[in-house]
Amino acid sequence: MQLSSEEAARALAAIQTSRDAMRSAIRAHRGHYHLWMWGLIWIAMAMLAEFRGPAGVRLFPWLSLGGVAGSFVLGFIQGSQIRMPVDKRFLGVLAAVIFFAALWPLVLRAPADNQAIFAYLGLVVMLCYIIAGIWFDTYLLWLGLVMTALILVGLFCFTGIFWWWIAVFGGGPLIATGFYVRYFWQ
Amino acid sequence: MPELDPVIHQPVRLQIMAALSHLAPREQVDFTYLKTKLALTDGNLGAHLATIEQAGYIAIEKTFIARKPKTFVALTAAGRRAFAEHVAALTLILHPQHRS
């Protein structure tokens, strides 16, 4: 095939236009909706615990269930447009992590307060983020590592303001990462 | 020396390959979604996908989601290589001084 430099330039411009269209489509399918939703849920949980005490903490499972249902709906909608076939080994690793995470408190028989339980569950979720980050998208890895550090700092150094800490440095980074992924992540 | 690929060079197929090349290696895109993003018709997109599939550059998977038939399209490793070579050949025409 023989092409002039003008034809080659036109073809390269067409390629760029197509790639730009797909780039914006892919950006709309990143995990930012999940991050925004879970960030708001973390803030809601922390504020319920802060202002309503144990009665607020009793609402945590319902908020979590709502979040899981929301994530499923979002995943279903997004997966019907752009999807990555589910790797069964990844699901196996996640199932193993969740199974052992559920076992450890029973084995240790540790008395735990609401803050420790929240921190423990948060750390388990962050471990899942880190695994997903290693497997798929590195922003999840970094988010998992930073959030793990923030949760531990809040639990051990800021017990008195733990729930405020979680609202600002737990929910906040989730929402901020959602914006970063939506608008800046390539 | 990279060479132009006549299968890819046709304008619509070039558009399709460029869009698919932006997906991650195992990612797939829905036929209807791709059609909307590239502003093509069903028949046009279907015919060109069939040509590209024959060349082994894309994989087409037909499945059901919520009992509705869905067609997903993804670039194969051979397609990714062929597209990269095609782009390199176009770039060389524009910048012949890069020829080694």
Coordinates of C-alpha atoms in Angstrom, one line a residue:
Chain A
M1 CA 0.0 0.0 0.0
Q2 CA 1.2 3.5 -0.9
L3 CA 0.0 6.6 1.0
S4 CA 0.9 10.2 0.8
S5 CA 1.9 12.0 4.0
E6 CA -1.5 13.9 3.9
E7 CA -3.4 10.6 3.9
A8 CA -1.2 9.2 6.7
A9 CA -1.8 12.4 8.7
R10 CA -5.6 12.1 8.2
A11 CA -5.5 8.4 9.3
L12 CA -3.5 9.2 12.4
A13 CA -5.9 12.1 13.3
A14 CA -8.9 9.7 12.8
I15 CA -7.1 7.2 15.2
Q16 CA -6.7 9.9 17.8
T17 CA -10.4 10.9 17.6
S18 CA -11.5 7.3 18.0
R19 CA -9.1 6.8 20.9
D20 CA -10.3 10.0 22.6
A21 CA -14.0 8.8 22.3
M22 CA -13.1 5.5 23.9
R23 CA -10.9 7.1 26.6
S24 CA -13.9 9.2 27.8
A25 CA -16.1 6.1 27.7
I26 CA -13.6 4.1 29.8
R27 CA -13.3 6.9 32.3
A28 CA -17.1 6.7 32.8
H29 CA -16.6 3.0 33.7
R30 CA -13.9 3.3 36.3
G31 CA -14.8 2.7 40.0
H32 CA -15.5 6.3 40.9
Y33 CA -19.3 5.8 41.5
H34 CA -18.5 3.0 44.0
L35 CA -15.9 5.1 45.7
W36 CA -18.3 8.1 46.1
M37 CA -21.0 5.9 47.4
W38 CA -18.8 4.1 49.9
G39 CA -17.2 7.3 51.0
L40 CA -20.6 8.8 51.8
I41 CA -21.5 5.5 53.6
W42 CA -18.3 5.7 55.8
I43 CA -19.1 9.3 56.7
A44 CA -22.7 8.4 57.5
M45 CA -21.6 5.5 59.7
A46 CA -19.0 7.7 61.5
M47 CA -21.5 10.5 62.1
L48 CA -24.2 8.0 63.4
A49 CA -21.7 6.5 65.8
E50 CA -20.6 10.0 67.0
F51 CA -24.0 11.5 67.5
R52 CA -26.2 8.5 68.2
G53 CA -23.8 6.2 70.0
P54 CA -24.7 2.4 70.1
A55 CA -28.1 3.0 68.5
G56 CA -26.3 4.5 65.5
V57 CA -23.8 1.6 65.4
R58 CA -26.7 -0.8 65.2
L59 CA -27.5 0.7 61.8
F60 CA -24.1 -0.1 60.3
P61 CA -25.1 -3.5 58.9
W62 CA -28.1 -1.9 57.1
L63 CA -25.9 0.8 55.6
S64 CA -23.4 -1.8 54.6
L65 CA -26.1 -4.0 53.0
G66 CA -27.4 -0.9 51.1
G67 CA -23.9 -0.2 49.9
V68 CA -23.3 -3.8 48.7
A69 CA -26.7 -3.8 46.9
G70 CA -25.7 -0.4 45.3
S71 CA -22.4 -1.8 44.2
F72 CA -24.1 -4.8 42.6
V73 CA -26.5 -2.6 40.6
L74 CA -23.7 -0.3 39.5
G75 CA -21.5 -3.2 38.5
F76 CA -24.4 -4.7 36.5
I77 CA -25.1 -1.5 34.6
Q78 CA -21.4 -0.8 33.9
G79 CA -20.6 -4.4 33.1
S80 CA -23.2 -4.5 30.4
Q81 CA -21.2 -1.8 28.4
I82 CA -17.5 -2.4 29.1
R83 CA -16.5 -5.4 31.1
M84 CA -13.5 -7.5 32.0
P85 CA -14.3 -11.3 32.3
V86 CA -14.1 -12.3 35.9
D87 CA -11.0 -14.1 36.9
K88 CA -12.0 -17.0 39.0
R89 CA -8.7 -17.1 40.8
F90 CA -9.3 -13.4 41.9
L91 CA -12.7 -14.4 43.3
G92 CA -11.2 -17.3 45.0
V93 CA -8.6 -15.1 46.7
L94 CA -11.3 -12.6 47.8
A95 CA -13.4 -15.5 49.2
A96 CA -10.4 -16.8 51.1
V97 CA -9.6 -13.4 52.6
I98 CA -13.2 -12.8 53.7
F99 CA -13.5 -16.3 55.1
F100 CA -10.4 -16.0 57.2
A101 CA -11.2 -12.4 58.2
A102 CA -14.5 -13.8 59.6
L103 CA -12.6 -16.5 61.5
W104 CA -10.0 -14.5 63.2
P105 CA -12.2 -12.7 65.7
L106 CA -13.7 -16.0 66.8
V107 CA -10.2 -17.6 67.2
L108 CA -8.8 -14.7 69.1
R109 CA -11.9 -14.3 71.2
A110 CA -10.8 -10.7 71.7
P111 CA -13.3 -8.3 73.4
A112 CA -13.7 -5.5 71.0
D113 CA -15.4 -2.1 71.1
N114 CA -17.2 -0.4 68.3
Q115 CA -14.1 1.5 67.1
A116 CA -12.0 -1.7 67.0
I117 CA -14.7 -3.6 65.1
F118 CA -15.1 -0.8 62.6
A119 CA -11.3 -0.5 62.1
Y120 CA -11.0 -4.3 61.7
L121 CA -13.8 -4.4 59.1
G122 CA -12.3 -1.4 57.3
L123 CA -8.9 -3.0 57.2
V124 CA -10.3 -6.2 55.7
V125 CA -12.0 -4.1 53.0
M126 CA -8.7 -2.3 52.4
L127 CA -6.9 -5.7 52.0
C128 CA -9.5 -6.5 49.3
Y129 CA -8.7 -3.1 47.6
I130 CA -5.0 -3.9 47.8
I131 CA -5.5 -7.3 46.2
A132 CA -7.7 -5.8 43.5
G133 CA -5.1 -3.1 42.9
I134 CA -2.3 -5.7 42.4
W135 CA -4.6 -7.6 40.0
F136 CA -6.3 -4.9 38.0
D137 CA -5.7 -1.2 38.6
T138 CA -2.9 0.3 40.7
Y139 CA -4.9 3.3 42.1
L140 CA -6.8 0.7 44.2
L141 CA -3.5 -0.5 45.6
W142 CA -2.4 3.0 46.7
L143 CA -5.8 3.8 48.1
G144 CA -5.8 0.6 50.1
L145 CA -2.3 1.3 51.5
V146 CA -3.0 4.9 52.4
M147 CA -6.4 4.1 54.0
T148 CA -4.9 1.2 56.0
A149 CA -2.3 3.7 57.5
L150 CA -5.0 6.3 58.2
I151 CA -7.4 3.8 59.9
L152 CA -4.5 2.5 62.2
V153 CA -3.4 6.0 63.0
G154 CA -7.0 7.0 64.0
L155 CA -7.5 3.8 66.0
F156 CA -4.3 4.1 68.1
C157 CA -3.5 7.8 68.2
F158 CA -6.9 9.6 68.0
T159 CA -9.3 7.4 70.0
G160 CA -11.1 10.5 71.4
I161 CA -12.0 11.8 67.9
F162 CA -12.0 8.4 66.1
W163 CA -15.4 8.8 64.4
W164 CA -14.5 12.3 63.2
W165 CA -11.2 10.9 62.0
I166 CA -12.9 8.2 60.1
A167 CA -15.4 10.6 58.5
V168 CA -12.6 13.0 57.3
F169 CA -9.7 10.6 56.7
G170 CA -11.8 7.5 55.8
G171 CA -14.8 8.7 53.8
G172 CA -12.8 11.8 52.5
P173 CA -10.1 9.8 50.7
L174 CA -12.6 7.5 49.2
I175 CA -14.6 10.4 47.7
A176 CA -11.4 12.3 46.7
T177 CA -10.0 9.2 45.0
G178 CA -13.3 8.9 43.1
F179 CA -12.8 12.4 41.7
Y180 CA -9.2 11.7 40.9
V181 CA -10.1 8.5 39.0
R182 CA -13.0 10.1 37.2
Y183 CA -11.1 13.2 36.0
F184 CA -7.3 12.5 36.0
W185 CA -6.6 8.8 36.0
Q186 CA -5.4 7.7 32.5
Chain B
M1 CA 10.1 -2.4 8.8
P2 CA 6.4 -1.8 9.8
E3 CA 3.9 -2.2 7.0
L4 CA 0.4 -0.8 6.4
D5 CA -2.4 -3.4 6.9
P6 CA -5.1 -3.2 4.2
V7 CA -7.6 -4.8 6.6
I8 CA -7.1 -2.1 9.2
H9 CA -6.6 0.8 6.8
Q10 CA -10.3 1.1 5.7
P11 CA -11.6 4.2 7.6
V12 CA -14.3 2.5 9.6
R13 CA -12.2 -0.4 10.5
L14 CA -9.4 2.0 11.5
Q15 CA -11.9 3.7 13.8
I16 CA -12.9 0.4 15.3
M17 CA -9.4 -0.8 15.9
A18 CA -8.3 2.5 17.4
A19 CA -11.2 2.4 19.8
L20 CA -10.6 -1.2 20.8
S21 CA -6.9 -0.7 21.2
H22 CA -7.6 1.7 24.1
L23 CA -9.2 -1.0 26.1
A24 CA -7.1 -3.0 28.6
P25 CA -5.9 -6.4 27.2
R26 CA -8.8 -8.5 28.6
E27 CA -11.5 -5.8 28.5
Q28 CA -14.5 -6.2 26.2
V29 CA -17.0 -3.6 24.9
D30 CA -20.7 -4.1 24.2
F31 CA -21.6 -4.0 20.4
T32 CA -24.4 -1.4 21.0
Y33 CA -22.2 0.8 23.2
L34 CA -19.4 0.7 20.6
K35 CA -21.9 1.5 17.9
T36 CA -23.0 4.6 19.8
K37 CA -19.5 5.8 20.7
L38 CA -18.4 5.5 17.0
A39 CA -21.7 6.9 15.6
L40 CA -22.1 3.8 13.3
T41 CA -25.1 1.8 12.2
D42 CA -25.8 -1.8 13.2
G43 CA -25.2 -3.1 9.7
N44 CA -22.1 -1.0 9.1
L45 CA -20.4 -2.0 12.4
G46 CA -21.5 -5.7 12.1
A47 CA -20.0 -6.0 8.6
H48 CA -16.7 -4.4 9.5
L49 CA -16.4 -6.4 12.7
A50 CA -16.9 -9.6 10.6
T51 CA -14.0 -8.6 8.3
I52 CA -11.7 -7.8 11.2
E53 CA -12.7 -11.0 13.0
Q54 CA -11.8 -13.1 9.9
A55 CA -8.4 -11.6 10.0
G56 CA -8.1 -12.8 13.6
Y57 CA -7.7 -9.2 15.0
I58 CA -10.8 -9.3 17.3
A59 CA -12.7 -11.8 19.3
I60 CA -16.5 -11.7 19.4
E61 CA -18.4 -13.2 22.3
K62 CA -22.2 -13.6 22.3
T63 CA -23.8 -14.0 25.7
F64 CA -27.0 -13.3 27.6
I65 CA -27.3 -10.6 30.3
A66 CA -30.6 -10.6 32.2
R67 CA -32.0 -12.9 29.5
K68 CA -31.2 -10.4 26.8
P69 CA -28.6 -11.3 24.0
K70 CA -25.4 -9.3 24.2
T71 CA -22.4 -9.2 21.9
F72 CA -19.0 -8.2 23.3
V73 CA -16.0 -7.3 21.2
A74 CA -12.3 -7.3 22.2
L75 CA -9.0 -6.9 20.5
T76 CA -6.9 -10.1 20.3
A77 CA -3.1 -10.1 20.9
A78 CA -2.6 -10.4 17.1
G79 CA -4.9 -7.4 16.6
R80 CA -3.1 -5.3 19.1
R81 CA 0.2 -6.1 17.3
A82 CA -1.2 -5.5 13.9
F83 CA -2.7 -2.2 14.9
A84 CA 0.6 -1.0 16.6
E85 CA 2.5 -1.9 13.4
H86 CA -0.1 -0.1 11.2
V87 CA 0.3 3.1 13.4
A88 CA 4.1 2.8 13.2
A89 CA 3.9 2.5 9.4
L90 CA 1.7 5.6 9.3
T91 CA 4.0 7.5 11.6
L92 CA 7.0 6.5 9.3
I93 CA 5.3 8.0 6.3
L94 CA 4.9 11.3 8.2
H95 CA 8.4 11.2 9.7
P96 CA 10.6 9.3 7.3
Q97 CA 13.7 10.4 9.2
H98 CA 12.7 7.9 12.0
R99 CA 13.4 5.1 9.6
S100 CA 16.4 3.1 10.9

